[in-house]
PDB file of C-alpha atoms in Angstrom:
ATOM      1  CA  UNK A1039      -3.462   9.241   6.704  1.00 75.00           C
ATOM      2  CA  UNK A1040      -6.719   8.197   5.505  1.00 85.00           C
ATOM      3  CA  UNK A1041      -7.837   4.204   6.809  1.00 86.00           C
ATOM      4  CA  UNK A1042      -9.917   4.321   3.202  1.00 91.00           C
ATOM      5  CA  UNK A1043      -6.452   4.321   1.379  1.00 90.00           C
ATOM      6  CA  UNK A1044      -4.836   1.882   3.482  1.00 88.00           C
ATOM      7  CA  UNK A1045      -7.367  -0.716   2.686  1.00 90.00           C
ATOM      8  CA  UNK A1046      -7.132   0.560  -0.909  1.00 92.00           C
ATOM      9  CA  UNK A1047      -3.322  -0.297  -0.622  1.00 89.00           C
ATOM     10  CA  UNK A1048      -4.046  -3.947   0.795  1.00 89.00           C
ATOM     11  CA  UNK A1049      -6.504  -4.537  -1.557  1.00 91.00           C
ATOM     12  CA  UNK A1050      -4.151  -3.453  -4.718  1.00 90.00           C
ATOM     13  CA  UNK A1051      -1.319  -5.080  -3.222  1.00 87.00           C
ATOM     14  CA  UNK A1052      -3.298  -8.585  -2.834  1.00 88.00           C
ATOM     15  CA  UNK A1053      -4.650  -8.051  -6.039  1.00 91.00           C
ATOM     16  CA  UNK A1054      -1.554  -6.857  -8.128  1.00 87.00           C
ATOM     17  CA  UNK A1055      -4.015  -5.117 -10.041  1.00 90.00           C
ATOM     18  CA  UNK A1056      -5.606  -1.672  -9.807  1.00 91.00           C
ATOM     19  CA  UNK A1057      -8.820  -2.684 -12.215  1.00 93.00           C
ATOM     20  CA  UNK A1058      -9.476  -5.803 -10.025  1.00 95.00           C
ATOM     21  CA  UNK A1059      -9.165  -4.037  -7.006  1.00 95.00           C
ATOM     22  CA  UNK A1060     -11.527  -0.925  -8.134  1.00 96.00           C
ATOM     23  CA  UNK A1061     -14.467  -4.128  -8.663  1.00 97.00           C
ATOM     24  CA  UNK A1062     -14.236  -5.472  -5.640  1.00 96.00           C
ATOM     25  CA  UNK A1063     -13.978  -2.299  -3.680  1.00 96.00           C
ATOM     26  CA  UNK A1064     -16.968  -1.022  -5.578  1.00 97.00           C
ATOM     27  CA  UNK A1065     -14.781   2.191  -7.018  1.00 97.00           C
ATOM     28  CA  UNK A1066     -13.995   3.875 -10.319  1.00 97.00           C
ATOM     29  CA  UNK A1067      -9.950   2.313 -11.192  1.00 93.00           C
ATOM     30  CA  UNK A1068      -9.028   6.203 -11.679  1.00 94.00           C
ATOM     31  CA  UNK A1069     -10.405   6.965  -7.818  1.00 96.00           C
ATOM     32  CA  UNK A1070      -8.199   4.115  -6.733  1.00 94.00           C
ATOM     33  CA  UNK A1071      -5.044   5.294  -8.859  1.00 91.00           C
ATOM     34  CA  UNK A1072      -5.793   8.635  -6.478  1.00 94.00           C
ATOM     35  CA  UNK A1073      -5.788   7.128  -3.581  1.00 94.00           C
ATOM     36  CA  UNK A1074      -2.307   5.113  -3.818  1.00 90.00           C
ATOM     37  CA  UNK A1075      -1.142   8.260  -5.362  1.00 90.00           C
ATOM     38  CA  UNK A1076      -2.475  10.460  -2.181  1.00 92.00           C
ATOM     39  CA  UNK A1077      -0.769   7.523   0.101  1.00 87.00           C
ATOM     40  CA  UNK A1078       2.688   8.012  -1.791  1.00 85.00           C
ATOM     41  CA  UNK A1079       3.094  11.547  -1.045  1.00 87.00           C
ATOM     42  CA  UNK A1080       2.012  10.955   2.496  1.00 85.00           C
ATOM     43  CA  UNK A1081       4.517   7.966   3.010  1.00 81.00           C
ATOM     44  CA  UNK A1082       7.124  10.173   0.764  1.00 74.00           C
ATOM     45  CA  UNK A1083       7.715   6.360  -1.045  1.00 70.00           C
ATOM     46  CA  UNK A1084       6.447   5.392  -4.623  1.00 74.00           C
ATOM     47  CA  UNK A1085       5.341   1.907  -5.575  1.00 73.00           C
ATOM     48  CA  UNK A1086       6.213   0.967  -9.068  1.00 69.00           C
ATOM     49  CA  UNK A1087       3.759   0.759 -11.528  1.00 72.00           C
ATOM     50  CA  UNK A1088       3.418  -1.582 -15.022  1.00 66.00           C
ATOM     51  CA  UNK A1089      -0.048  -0.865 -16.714  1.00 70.00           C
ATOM     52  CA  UNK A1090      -2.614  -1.538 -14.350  1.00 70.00           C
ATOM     53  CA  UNK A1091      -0.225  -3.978 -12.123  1.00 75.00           C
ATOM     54  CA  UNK A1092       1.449  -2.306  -8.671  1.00 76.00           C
ATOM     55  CA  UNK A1093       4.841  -3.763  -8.338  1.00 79.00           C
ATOM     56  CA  UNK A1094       5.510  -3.040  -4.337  1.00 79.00           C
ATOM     57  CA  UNK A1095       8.924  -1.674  -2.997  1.00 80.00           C
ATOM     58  CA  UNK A1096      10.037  -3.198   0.434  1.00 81.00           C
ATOM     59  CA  UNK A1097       7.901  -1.123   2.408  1.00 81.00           C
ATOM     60  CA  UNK A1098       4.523  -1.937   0.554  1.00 80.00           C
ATOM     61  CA  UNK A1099       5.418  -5.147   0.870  1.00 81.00           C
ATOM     62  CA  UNK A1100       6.301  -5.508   4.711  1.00 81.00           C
ATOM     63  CA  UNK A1101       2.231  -3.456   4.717  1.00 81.00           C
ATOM     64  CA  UNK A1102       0.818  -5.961   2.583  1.00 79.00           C
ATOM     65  CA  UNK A1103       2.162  -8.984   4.711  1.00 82.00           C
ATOM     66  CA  UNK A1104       0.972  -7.279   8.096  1.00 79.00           C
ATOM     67  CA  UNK A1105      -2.113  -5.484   7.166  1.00 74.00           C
ATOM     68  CA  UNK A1106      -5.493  -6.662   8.694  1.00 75.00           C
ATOM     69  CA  UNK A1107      -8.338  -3.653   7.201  1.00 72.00           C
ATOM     70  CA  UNK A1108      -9.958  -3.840  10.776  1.00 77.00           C
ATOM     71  CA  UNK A1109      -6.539  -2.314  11.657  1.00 81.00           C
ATOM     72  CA  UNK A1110      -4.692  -0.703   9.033  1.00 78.00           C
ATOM     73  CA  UNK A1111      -2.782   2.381  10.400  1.00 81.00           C
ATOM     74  CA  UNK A1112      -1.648   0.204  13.812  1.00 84.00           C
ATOM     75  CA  UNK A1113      -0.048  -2.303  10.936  1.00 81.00           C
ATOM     76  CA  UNK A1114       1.452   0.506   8.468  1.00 83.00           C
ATOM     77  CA  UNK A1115       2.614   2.032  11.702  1.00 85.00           C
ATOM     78  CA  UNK A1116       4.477  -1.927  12.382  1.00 86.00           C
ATOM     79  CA  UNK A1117       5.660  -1.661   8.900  1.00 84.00           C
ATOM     80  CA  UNK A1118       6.870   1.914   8.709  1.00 85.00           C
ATOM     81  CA  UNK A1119       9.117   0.325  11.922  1.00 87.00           C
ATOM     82  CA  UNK A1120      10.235  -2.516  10.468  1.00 86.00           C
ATOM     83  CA  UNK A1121      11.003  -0.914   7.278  1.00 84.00           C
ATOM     84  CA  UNK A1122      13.361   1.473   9.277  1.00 86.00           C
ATOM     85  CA  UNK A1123      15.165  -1.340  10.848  1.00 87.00           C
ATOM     86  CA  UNK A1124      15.975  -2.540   7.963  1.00 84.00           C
ATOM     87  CA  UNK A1125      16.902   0.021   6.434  1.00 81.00           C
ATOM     88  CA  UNK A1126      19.055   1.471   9.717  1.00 78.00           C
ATOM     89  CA  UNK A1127      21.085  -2.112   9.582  1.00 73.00           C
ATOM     90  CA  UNK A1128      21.762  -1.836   5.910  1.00 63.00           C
ATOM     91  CA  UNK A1129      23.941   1.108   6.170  1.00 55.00           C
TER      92      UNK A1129
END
């Protein structure tokens, strides 16, 4: 799992918007559509998408809340926890 999508993630997720997100991360909105893309079939979880907006499932969300950049795969690895508790109790 790549740190460069993680902080792609956070950024989209702040941002609700993949065009915004591409300006301030300095990339091309397509590259950044790959990389959320790349980080769904890692996670094996798609985030819903309406245009250019990311609507986040539970799991993005729990990220989004927790993630620092400096350390994004110790706080997708909290969230990929958490979301599994949750998940575990709803049963």
């Amino acid at each position: 799992m790549e740190i460069r999508n993680l902080n792609t993630f956070l950024k989209v997720a702040t941002l609700h918007n993949f065009t915004h997100a591409a300006k301030e991360l300095g990339y091309s909105q397509s590259n950044v559509s790959a990389q959320i893309q790349q980080l769904e079939q890692e996670v094996g979880i798609r985030e819903q998408r309406r245009d250019k907006a990311l609507i986040l499932n539970r799991l993005g969300s729990l990220y989004r809340d927790m993630g620092e950049p400096d350390r994004a795969q110790e706080c997708f690895a909290q969230a990929c926890r958490q979301y599994e508790r949750q998940s575990s109790r709803a049963l």
